[in-house]
PDB file of C-alpha atoms in Angstrom:
ATOM      1  CA  MET A 275      12.386  -4.653 -22.354  1.00  0.00           C
ATOM      2  CA  ALA A 276      15.919  -3.844 -23.841  1.00  0.00           C
ATOM      3  CA  HIS A 277      18.151  -7.547 -23.475  1.00  0.00           C
ATOM      4  CA  ARG A 278      21.704  -7.451 -24.013  1.00  0.00           C
ATOM      5  CA  LEU A 279      21.413 -10.961 -25.613  1.00  0.00           C
ATOM      6  CA  GLY A 280      19.479  -9.780 -28.800  1.00  0.00           C
ATOM      7  CA  ARG A 281      16.197 -10.921 -29.128  1.00  0.00           C
ATOM      8  CA  GLY A 282      14.456 -12.846 -32.340  1.00  0.00           C
ATOM      9  CA  PRO A 283      11.034 -14.153 -33.025  1.00  0.00           C
ATOM     10  CA  GLU A 284       9.287 -15.959 -30.236  1.00  0.00           C
ATOM     11  CA  ARG A 285       7.668 -19.322 -30.192  1.00  0.00           C
ATOM     12  CA  VAL A 286       5.068 -20.267 -27.515  1.00  0.00           C
ATOM     13  CA  LEU A 287       6.270 -23.503 -25.471  1.00  0.00           C
ATOM     14  CA  ALA A 288       3.927 -23.614 -22.791  1.00  0.00           C
ATOM     15  CA  ARG A 289       0.109 -21.697 -21.325  1.00  0.00           C
ATOM     16  CA  GLN A 290      -2.167 -21.944 -19.047  1.00  0.00           C
ATOM     17  CA  HIS A 291      -4.440 -19.969 -17.108  1.00  0.00           C
ATOM     18  CA  ASP A 292      -6.173 -19.633 -13.479  1.00  0.00           C
ATOM     19  CA  ALA A 293      -7.705 -17.258 -11.326  1.00  0.00           C
ATOM     20  CA  LEU A 294      -5.693 -14.200 -12.104  1.00  0.00           C
ATOM     21  CA  GLY A 295      -4.926 -14.992 -15.837  1.00  0.00           C
ATOM     22  CA  GLU A 296      -2.910 -16.591 -18.336  1.00  0.00           C
ATOM     23  CA  LEU A 297       0.822 -17.602 -17.740  1.00  0.00           C
ATOM     24  CA  ARG A 298       3.056 -18.168 -20.808  1.00  0.00           C
ATOM     25  CA  VAL A 299       6.304 -19.538 -21.633  1.00  0.00           C
ATOM     26  CA  THR A 300       7.934 -18.259 -25.216  1.00  0.00           C
ATOM     27  CA  GLN A 301      11.810 -18.724 -26.392  1.00  0.00           C
ATOM     28  CA  ALA A 302      13.592 -16.754 -28.488  1.00  0.00           C
ATOM     29  CA  GLY A 303      17.125 -17.174 -29.125  1.00  0.00           C
ATOM     30  CA  GLU A 304      19.081 -18.292 -25.919  1.00  0.00           C
ATOM     31  CA  LEU A 305      16.334 -16.539 -24.176  1.00  0.00           C
ATOM     32  CA  ARG A 306      13.424 -18.366 -22.497  1.00  0.00           C
ATOM     33  CA  TYR A 307      10.803 -15.960 -20.701  1.00  0.00           C
ATOM     34  CA  LEU A 308       7.364 -15.845 -18.349  1.00  0.00           C
ATOM     35  CA  TYR A 309       4.871 -13.811 -19.234  1.00  0.00           C
ATOM     36  CA  PHE A 310       1.543 -12.882 -17.316  1.00  0.00           C
ATOM     37  CA  GLY A 311      -0.926 -12.477 -19.581  1.00  0.00           C
ATOM     38  CA  GLU A 312      -0.503 -11.219 -23.415  1.00  0.00           C
ATOM     39  CA  GLU A 313       1.916  -8.273 -22.979  1.00  0.00           C
ATOM     40  CA  THR A 314       3.611  -8.333 -19.470  1.00  0.00           C
ATOM     41  CA  GLU A 315       7.187  -9.888 -19.668  1.00  0.00           C
ATOM     42  CA  GLN A 316       7.408 -10.798 -16.065  1.00  0.00           C
ATOM     43  CA  SER A 317      10.490 -12.417 -16.009  1.00  0.00           C
ATOM     44  CA  CYS A 318      14.050 -13.279 -18.584  1.00  0.00           C
ATOM     45  CA  ALA A 319      16.185 -16.093 -18.283  1.00  0.00           C
ATOM     46  CA  LEU A 320      19.253 -17.908 -19.988  1.00  0.00           C
ATOM     47  CA  ILE A 321      18.929 -21.176 -20.705  1.00  0.00           C
ATOM     48  CA  GLY A 322      21.620 -23.890 -19.483  1.00  0.00           C
ATOM     49  CA  ASN A 323      22.290 -20.837 -17.174  1.00  0.00           C
ATOM     50  CA  PRO A 324      19.260 -20.409 -14.206  1.00  0.00           C
ATOM     51  CA  ALA A 325      21.464 -17.797 -12.313  1.00  0.00           C
ATOM     52  CA  TRP A 326      21.741 -15.103 -15.189  1.00  0.00           C
ATOM     53  CA  LEU A 327      20.237 -12.132 -14.786  1.00  0.00           C
ATOM     54  CA  GLU A 328      18.931 -10.594 -17.619  1.00  0.00           C
ATOM     55  CA  TYR A 329      17.338  -7.995 -16.162  1.00  0.00           C
ATOM     56  CA  ASP A 330      19.186  -4.161 -14.818  1.00  0.00           C
ATOM     57  CA  TYR A 331      16.910  -4.493 -11.620  1.00  0.00           C
ATOM     58  CA  THR A 332      17.362  -8.313 -10.627  1.00  0.00           C
ATOM     59  CA  ARG A 333      20.779  -7.440 -10.686  1.00  0.00           C
ATOM     60  CA  ALA A 334      21.035  -4.356  -8.646  1.00  0.00           C
ATOM     61  CA  MET A 335      19.244  -6.656  -6.309  1.00  0.00           C
ATOM     62  CA  LEU A 336      22.208  -8.347  -5.429  1.00  0.00           C
ATOM     63  CA  LEU A 337      24.194  -5.173  -4.214  1.00  0.00           C
ATOM     64  CA  ALA A 338      22.749  -6.677  -1.077  1.00  0.00           C
ATOM     65  CA  GLY A 339      25.415  -8.676  -1.335  1.00  0.00           C
ATOM     66  CA  PHE A 340      27.989  -6.056   0.237  1.00  0.00           C
ATOM     67  CA  TRP A 341      26.388  -5.824   3.025  1.00  0.00           C
ATOM     68  CA  LEU A 342      25.646  -8.875   3.884  1.00  0.00           C
ATOM     69  CA  PRO A 343      28.417 -11.148   3.604  1.00  0.00           C
ATOM     70  CA  GLN A 344      27.064 -13.854   5.681  1.00  0.00           C
ATOM     71  CA  ILE A 345      23.013 -15.193   5.030  1.00  0.00           C
ATOM     72  CA  GLU A 346      22.022 -17.590   7.324  1.00  0.00           C
ATOM     73  CA  ARG A 347      18.107 -17.125   5.656  1.00  0.00           C
ATOM     74  CA  ALA A 348      17.471 -15.237   3.510  1.00  0.00           C
ATOM     75  CA  LEU A 349      13.821 -14.825   2.338  1.00  0.00           C
ATOM     76  CA  ALA A 350      11.537 -13.448  -1.168  1.00  0.00           C
ATOM     77  CA  LEU A 351       8.391 -12.635  -1.753  1.00  0.00           C
ATOM     78  CA  GLY A 352       7.348 -13.462  -5.370  1.00  0.00           C
ATOM     79  CA  LEU A 353       9.513 -16.242  -7.498  1.00  0.00           C
ATOM     80  CA  GLY A 354       8.295 -15.386 -10.891  1.00  0.00           C
ATOM     81  CA  ALA A 355      10.802 -17.315 -12.827  1.00  0.00           C
ATOM     82  CA  GLY A 356      13.007 -17.673 -10.055  1.00  0.00           C
ATOM     83  CA  SER A 357      15.954 -16.095 -12.115  1.00  0.00           C
ATOM     84  CA  LEU A 358      16.509 -14.072  -9.301  1.00  0.00           C
ATOM     85  CA  VAL A 359      16.600 -16.159  -6.255  1.00  0.00           C
ATOM     86  CA  SER A 360      19.135 -18.659  -8.161  1.00  0.00           C
ATOM     87  CA  ALA A 361      21.263 -15.812  -8.558  1.00  0.00           C
ATOM     88  CA  VAL A 362      20.974 -15.059  -4.946  1.00  0.00           C
ATOM     89  CA  LEU A 363      21.382 -18.630  -3.813  1.00  0.00           C
ATOM     90  CA  GLN A 364      24.756 -18.831  -6.374  1.00  0.00           C
ATOM     91  CA  HIS A 365      26.464 -15.705  -5.960  1.00  0.00           C
ATOM     92  CA  LEU A 366      25.154 -14.698  -2.667  1.00  0.00           C
ATOM     93  CA  GLN A 367      25.065 -18.014  -0.686  1.00  0.00           C
ATOM     94  CA  PRO A 368      22.783 -18.196   2.035  1.00  0.00           C
ATOM     95  CA  ALA A 369      22.640 -21.363   4.267  1.00  0.00           C
ATOM     96  CA  GLN A 370      18.706 -21.533   3.902  1.00  0.00           C
ATOM     97  CA  MET A 371      16.814 -19.678   1.276  1.00  0.00           C
ATOM     98  CA  ARG A 372      12.266 -19.882   0.979  1.00  0.00           C
ATOM     99  CA  ALA A 373      10.486 -18.268  -1.950  1.00  0.00           C
ATOM    100  CA  VAL A 374       7.005 -17.407  -1.408  1.00  0.00           C
ATOM    101  CA  GLU A 375       4.955 -17.287  -4.816  1.00  0.00           C
ATOM    102  CA  LEU A 376       0.991 -16.772  -4.919  1.00  0.00           C
ATOM    103  CA  ARG A 377       0.414 -18.795  -7.872  1.00  0.00           C
ATOM    104  CA  PRO A 378       0.836 -22.242  -8.019  1.00  0.00           C
ATOM    105  CA  GLY A 379       1.234 -22.096 -12.243  1.00  0.00           C
ATOM    106  CA  VAL A 380       3.909 -19.957 -11.367  1.00  0.00           C
ATOM    107  CA  VAL A 381       6.251 -22.804  -9.210  1.00  0.00           C
ATOM    108  CA  GLU A 382       5.091 -25.419 -12.010  1.00  0.00           C
ATOM    109  CA  LEU A 383       6.463 -23.174 -14.912  1.00  0.00           C
ATOM    110  CA  ALA A 384       9.429 -22.405 -13.134  1.00  0.00           C
ATOM    111  CA  ARG A 385      10.621 -25.854 -12.257  1.00  0.00           C
ATOM    112  CA  ARG A 386       9.844 -27.036 -15.509  1.00  0.00           C
ATOM    113  CA  TRP A 387      11.078 -24.718 -17.820  1.00  0.00           C
ATOM    114  CA  PHE A 388      13.416 -22.340 -15.882  1.00  0.00           C
ATOM    115  CA  ALA A 389      15.506 -24.577 -14.081  1.00  0.00           C
ATOM    116  CA  LEU A 390      14.691 -23.623 -10.383  1.00  0.00           C
ATOM    117  CA  PRO A 391      16.994 -24.990  -8.137  1.00  0.00           C
ATOM    118  CA  ASP A 392      16.247 -28.053  -6.190  1.00  0.00           C
ATOM    119  CA  VAL A 393      18.549 -27.534  -3.348  1.00  0.00           C
ATOM    120  CA  PRO A 394      18.464 -28.485   0.174  1.00  0.00           C
ATOM    121  CA  GLU A 395      19.065 -24.659   1.154  1.00  0.00           C
ATOM    122  CA  LEU A 396      15.652 -23.873  -1.093  1.00  0.00           C
ATOM    123  CA  GLN A 397      12.188 -23.616   0.438  1.00  0.00           C
ATOM    124  CA  VAL A 398       9.097 -22.705  -1.910  1.00  0.00           C
ATOM    125  CA  VAL A 399       5.788 -21.938  -0.583  1.00  0.00           C
ATOM    126  CA  VAL A 400       2.495 -21.388  -2.572  1.00  0.00           C
ATOM    127  CA  THR A 401       0.506 -18.814  -0.542  1.00  0.00           C
ATOM    128  CA  SER A 402       0.246 -14.864  -0.203  1.00  0.00           C
ATOM    129  CA  ALA A 403       3.099 -13.077   0.908  1.00  0.00           C
ATOM    130  CA  GLU A 404       0.396 -11.391   3.478  1.00  0.00           C
ATOM    131  CA  GLN A 405      -0.104 -14.386   4.846  1.00  0.00           C
ATOM    132  CA  TYR A 406       3.212 -16.239   4.834  1.00  0.00           C
ATOM    133  CA  MET A 407       4.341 -12.540   6.668  1.00  0.00           C
ATOM    134  CA  GLU A 408       1.509 -13.056   9.529  1.00  0.00           C
ATOM    135  CA  SER A 409       2.754 -16.826   9.949  1.00  0.00           C
ATOM    136  CA  LEU A 410       6.206 -15.875  10.047  1.00  0.00           C
ATOM    137  CA  THR A 411       8.230 -16.501  13.340  1.00  0.00           C
ATOM    138  CA  GLU A 412      12.142 -16.659  12.402  1.00  0.00           C
ATOM    139  CA  PRO A 413      13.610 -13.425  11.808  1.00  0.00           C
ATOM    140  CA  VAL A 414      15.797 -13.079   8.392  1.00  0.00           C
ATOM    141  CA  ASP A 415      18.887 -11.856   7.192  1.00  0.00           C
ATOM    142  CA  LEU A 416      17.818 -11.023   3.586  1.00  0.00           C
ATOM    143  CA  LEU A 417      14.260  -9.847   2.894  1.00  0.00           C
ATOM    144  CA  MET A 418      13.448  -9.123  -0.822  1.00  0.00           C
ATOM    145  CA  LEU A 419      10.093  -8.008  -1.734  1.00  0.00           C
ATOM    146  CA  ASP A 420       9.515  -8.478  -5.353  1.00  0.00           C
ATOM    147  CA  LEU A 421       5.932  -8.384  -5.715  1.00  0.00           C
ATOM    148  CA  TYR A 422       4.216  -7.555  -9.428  1.00  0.00           C
ATOM    149  CA  LEU A 423       0.982  -8.968 -11.621  1.00  0.00           C
ATOM    150  CA  GLU A 424      -0.031  -8.499 -14.853  1.00  0.00           C
ATOM    151  CA  ASP A 425      -1.043  -5.335 -14.003  1.00  0.00           C
ATOM    152  CA  GLY A 426       1.828  -4.147 -12.258  1.00  0.00           C
ATOM    153  CA  ILE A 427       3.414  -3.317  -8.144  1.00  0.00           C
ATOM    154  CA  ALA A 428       0.626  -6.158  -6.169  1.00  0.00           C
ATOM    155  CA  GLY A 429      -0.885  -3.602  -4.087  1.00  0.00           C
ATOM    156  CA  ALA A 430       0.794  -4.892  -0.417  1.00  0.00           C
ATOM    157  CA  GLN A 431       4.102  -3.731  -1.335  1.00  0.00           C
ATOM    158  CA  LEU A 432       2.227   0.183  -1.291  1.00  0.00           C
ATOM    159  CA  HIS A 433       0.587  -0.640   2.057  1.00  0.00           C
ATOM    160  CA  ILE A 434       2.687   0.515   5.130  1.00  0.00           C
ATOM    161  CA  ASP A 435       1.391  -1.648   7.461  1.00  0.00           C
ATOM    162  CA  PHE A 436       2.654  -4.912   4.667  1.00  0.00           C
ATOM    163  CA  LEU A 437       6.168  -2.350   4.843  1.00  0.00           C
ATOM    164  CA  GLN A 438       6.123  -2.396   8.173  1.00  0.00           C
ATOM    165  CA  GLN A 439       5.385  -5.665   9.070  1.00  0.00           C
ATOM    166  CA  CYS A 440       8.525  -6.516   6.519  1.00  0.00           C
ATOM    167  CA  HIS A 441      11.042  -4.422   7.752  1.00  0.00           C
ATOM    168  CA  ALA A 442      10.229  -5.900  11.718  1.00  0.00           C
ATOM    169  CA  ALA A 443      10.732  -8.846  10.315  1.00  0.00           C
ATOM    170  CA  LEU A 444      14.541  -8.618   9.774  1.00  0.00           C
ATOM    171  CA  ARG A 445      16.514  -9.562  12.569  1.00  0.00           C
ATOM    172  CA  PRO A 446      19.388  -7.289  13.668  1.00  0.00           C
ATOM    173  CA  GLY A 447      21.959  -6.354  10.649  1.00  0.00           C
ATOM    174  CA  GLY A 448      19.556  -7.565   8.644  1.00  0.00           C
ATOM    175  CA  LEU A 449      18.012  -5.779   5.274  1.00  0.00           C
ATOM    176  CA  MET A 450      15.463  -5.292   2.698  1.00  0.00           C
ATOM    177  CA  VAL A 451      15.896  -4.836  -0.966  1.00  0.00           C
ATOM    178  CA  VAL A 452      12.534  -3.402  -2.611  1.00  0.00           C
ATOM    179  CA  ASN A 453      11.947  -3.900  -6.332  1.00  0.00           C
ATOM    180  CA  GLN A 454       9.412  -0.955  -6.071  1.00  0.00           C
ATOM    181  CA  TRP A 455       8.360   1.598  -9.037  1.00  0.00           C
ATOM    182  CA  GLN A 456       9.586   4.535 -10.088  1.00  0.00           C
ATOM    183  CA  GLN A 457       7.182   7.714 -10.422  1.00  0.00           C
ATOM    184  CA  GLY A 458       7.350   8.777 -14.485  1.00  0.00           C
ATOM    185  CA  SER A 459      11.184  10.048 -13.935  1.00  0.00           C
ATOM    186  CA  SER A 460      10.824  11.864 -10.715  1.00  0.00           C
ATOM    187  CA  GLY A 461      13.502   9.559  -9.322  1.00  0.00           C
ATOM    188  CA  LYS A 462      10.987   8.606  -6.707  1.00  0.00           C
ATOM    189  CA  PRO A 463       9.574   4.895  -5.798  1.00  0.00           C
ATOM    190  CA  TYR A 464       5.467   4.771  -5.589  1.00  0.00           C
ATOM    191  CA  ALA A 465       4.153   5.243  -2.435  1.00  0.00           C
ATOM    192  CA  VAL A 466       7.478   7.075  -1.712  1.00  0.00           C
ATOM    193  CA  HIS A 467       5.415   8.921   1.511  1.00  0.00           C
ATOM    194  CA  ARG A 468       4.920   5.993   3.272  1.00  0.00           C
ATOM    195  CA  LEU A 469       8.334   4.816   2.609  1.00  0.00           C
ATOM    196  CA  ARG A 470       9.763   7.910   4.283  1.00  0.00           C
ATOM    197  CA  GLU A 471       7.001   7.788   7.023  1.00  0.00           C
ATOM    198  CA  LEU A 472       8.414   4.596   8.028  1.00  0.00           C
ATOM    199  CA  PHE A 473      11.766   5.016   7.111  1.00  0.00           C
ATOM    200  CA  GLY A 474      12.928   8.320   6.477  1.00  0.00           C
ATOM    201  CA  GLU A 475      15.620   9.081   3.906  1.00  0.00           C
ATOM    202  CA  ARG A 476      18.298   6.464   5.610  1.00  0.00           C
ATOM    203  CA  TYR A 477      18.211   3.810   2.771  1.00  0.00           C
ATOM    204  CA  LEU A 478      19.455   3.924  -0.431  1.00  0.00           C
ATOM    205  CA  GLN A 479      18.016   3.259  -3.764  1.00  0.00           C
ATOM    206  CA  VAL A 480      19.344   2.671  -7.062  1.00  0.00           C
ATOM    207  CA  GLU A 481      16.992   3.735 -10.554  1.00  0.00           C
ATOM    208  CA  VAL A 482      17.090   1.641 -13.465  1.00  0.00           C
ATOM    209  CA  VAL A 483      16.571   1.779 -17.104  1.00  0.00           C
ATOM    210  CA  GLU A 484      13.307  -0.715 -17.490  1.00  0.00           C
ATOM    211  CA  GLY A 485      11.669   2.342 -14.757  1.00  0.00           C
ATOM    212  CA  ASN A 486      12.049  -0.223 -11.666  1.00  0.00           C
ATOM    213  CA  ILE A 487      13.552   1.497  -8.317  1.00  0.00           C
ATOM    214  CA  ILE A 488      15.616  -0.611  -6.158  1.00  0.00           C
ATOM    215  CA  LEU A 489      15.126   0.255  -2.370  1.00  0.00           C
ATOM    216  CA  PHE A 490      17.918  -0.864   0.340  1.00  0.00           C
ATOM    217  CA  ILE A 491      16.173  -0.844   3.781  1.00  0.00           C
ATOM    218  CA  PRO A 492      18.473  -1.616   6.780  1.00  0.00           C
ATOM    219  CA  GLN A 493      16.746  -3.249   9.588  1.00  0.00           C
ATOM    220  CA  SER A 494      18.231  -0.371  11.451  1.00  0.00           C
ATOM    221  CA  GLY A 495      20.775   2.778  11.391  1.00  0.00           C
ATOM    222  CA  GLU A 496      22.462   3.757   7.999  1.00  0.00           C
ATOM    223  CA  LEU A 497      23.945   1.791   4.725  1.00  0.00           C
ATOM    224  CA  PRO A 498      26.953   3.119   4.828  1.00  0.00           C
ATOM    225  CA  LEU A 499      27.701   3.903   1.000  1.00  0.00           C
ATOM    226  CA  ASP A 500      31.445   3.494   0.903  1.00  0.00           C
ATOM    227  CA  ARG A 501      31.676   3.220  -3.475  1.00  0.00           C
ATOM    228  CA  GLN A 502      35.268   2.461  -3.208  1.00  0.00           C
ATOM    229  CA  ALA A 503      35.139  -0.423  -1.066  1.00  0.00           C
ATOM    230  CA  MET A 504      31.652  -1.446  -3.323  1.00  0.00           C
ATOM    231  CA  ASN A 505      33.572  -1.668  -6.299  1.00  0.00           C
ATOM    232  CA  VAL A 506      36.324  -4.260  -5.089  1.00  0.00           C
ATOM    233  CA  TRP A 507      33.352  -6.635  -3.758  1.00  0.00           C
ATOM    234  CA  ALA A 508      31.379  -5.795  -7.248  1.00  0.00           C
ATOM    235  CA  ASP A 509      35.148  -6.714  -8.874  1.00  0.00           C
ATOM    236  CA  ARG A 510      35.777  -9.832  -6.718  1.00  0.00           C
ATOM    237  CA  LEU A 511      32.256 -11.157  -7.849  1.00  0.00           C
ATOM    238  CA  ALA A 512      32.219 -10.099 -11.646  1.00  0.00           C
ATOM    239  CA  PRO A 513      33.761 -13.275 -13.365  1.00  0.00           C
ATOM    240  CA  GLN A 514      31.073 -15.359 -11.296  1.00  0.00           C
ATOM    241  CA  LEU A 515      28.517 -13.270 -12.517  1.00  0.00           C
ATOM    242  CA  GLY A 516      29.462 -12.647 -15.670  1.00  0.00           C
ATOM    243  CA  TYR A 517      28.581  -8.682 -15.933  1.00  0.00           C
ATOM    244  CA  SER A 518      29.684  -5.887 -13.206  1.00  0.00           C
ATOM    245  CA  LEU A 519      27.607  -4.523 -10.695  1.00  0.00           C
ATOM    246  CA  ARG A 520      29.542  -1.117 -11.211  1.00  0.00           C
ATOM    247  CA  PRO A 521      26.954   0.640 -13.128  1.00  0.00           C
ATOM    248  CA  TYR A 522      24.712   0.302 -10.171  1.00  0.00           C
ATOM    249  CA  ILE A 523      27.151   1.498  -7.539  1.00  0.00           C
ATOM    250  CA  GLU A 524      27.482   4.427  -9.286  1.00  0.00           C
ATOM    251  CA  VAL A 525      23.864   5.318 -10.009  1.00  0.00           C
ATOM    252  CA  MET A 526      23.252   4.126  -6.403  1.00  0.00           C
ATOM    253  CA  ARG A 527      22.225   7.580  -3.620  1.00  0.00           C
ATOM    254  CA  ARG A 528      20.447   8.105  -0.816  1.00  0.00           C
ATOM    255  CA  ALA A 529      16.823   8.512  -0.615  1.00  0.00           C
ATOM    256  CA  GLY A 530      15.627  12.084  -0.777  1.00  0.00           C
TER     257      GLY A 530
END
C-alpha cells in the first residue's frame, strides 16, 4: 500500500491469535496499522483522528453520501480497524449505524488501538455477515459490504445468493456500496458475471490504485452520474475531510 503521510519503521503494539490466525497492530510515525496474519495490511488509521481515511478505496466509498443526504440506518458488513465506520458516522451522520464483525479480537483491537467511537449511534455486532443478514428485519438506507480475510476477499462477497440478500435489505431509494477486488487491470470486479446477472449494468463503479473496485448499486433504477453536482458536493465536504473526493468522481463510470 502507498501512504500519503509517509511510512517509517513499524513497531508492534499488540498481537493476538484466534481460529482464523494472527491479528497484529503496529505503528509507524503518525499511522497505526491492523494486520491479518504477517503480510495482509487490513487497515490504516491516523493517530488522534479515527475518521481519517488513508486508503483510496475507503475514500471512494464515502461518495455514497452524495445520493443519500439523509441516512436513517446504515449497515457496515466488516469492521476492520473501524476507520470507514468512524468516517461515515462523522461525515455522513446516519441516525443509527450498525457494524458487523466476525472476529471478536478485531472489535477489541479497534476499540483499544484505533479509537472506534463509543457513541449511542453505533452498535457493533459480533457474528458472521451471513448469519446477521439471515436475521435482519429492518431495511437500511446504506449498506457497505467490505468482507476480507487474510487471504483476500471473503467467499460470501462473491456468492449470488448473499449479494441478492444484501441488496434486498435496502429500503426504497437505498444504496449498496461494495468493496470488490479488480481482476488484474481489466476494470472488471471479481464475480462480474454474477453482478450483471443480478443488477444489469445500471450500477456505477470506481477503480482505485490499490486494486480495489468500488461498486455503487441502487435499490432500484439507475443512479444519476452528474459530475458537476457531485464536485460541488465534494467541495463542500473537503474542509471536513482534509482531502478531496474529486479524483474518485472523475474516474467513476457505469458498469460495462
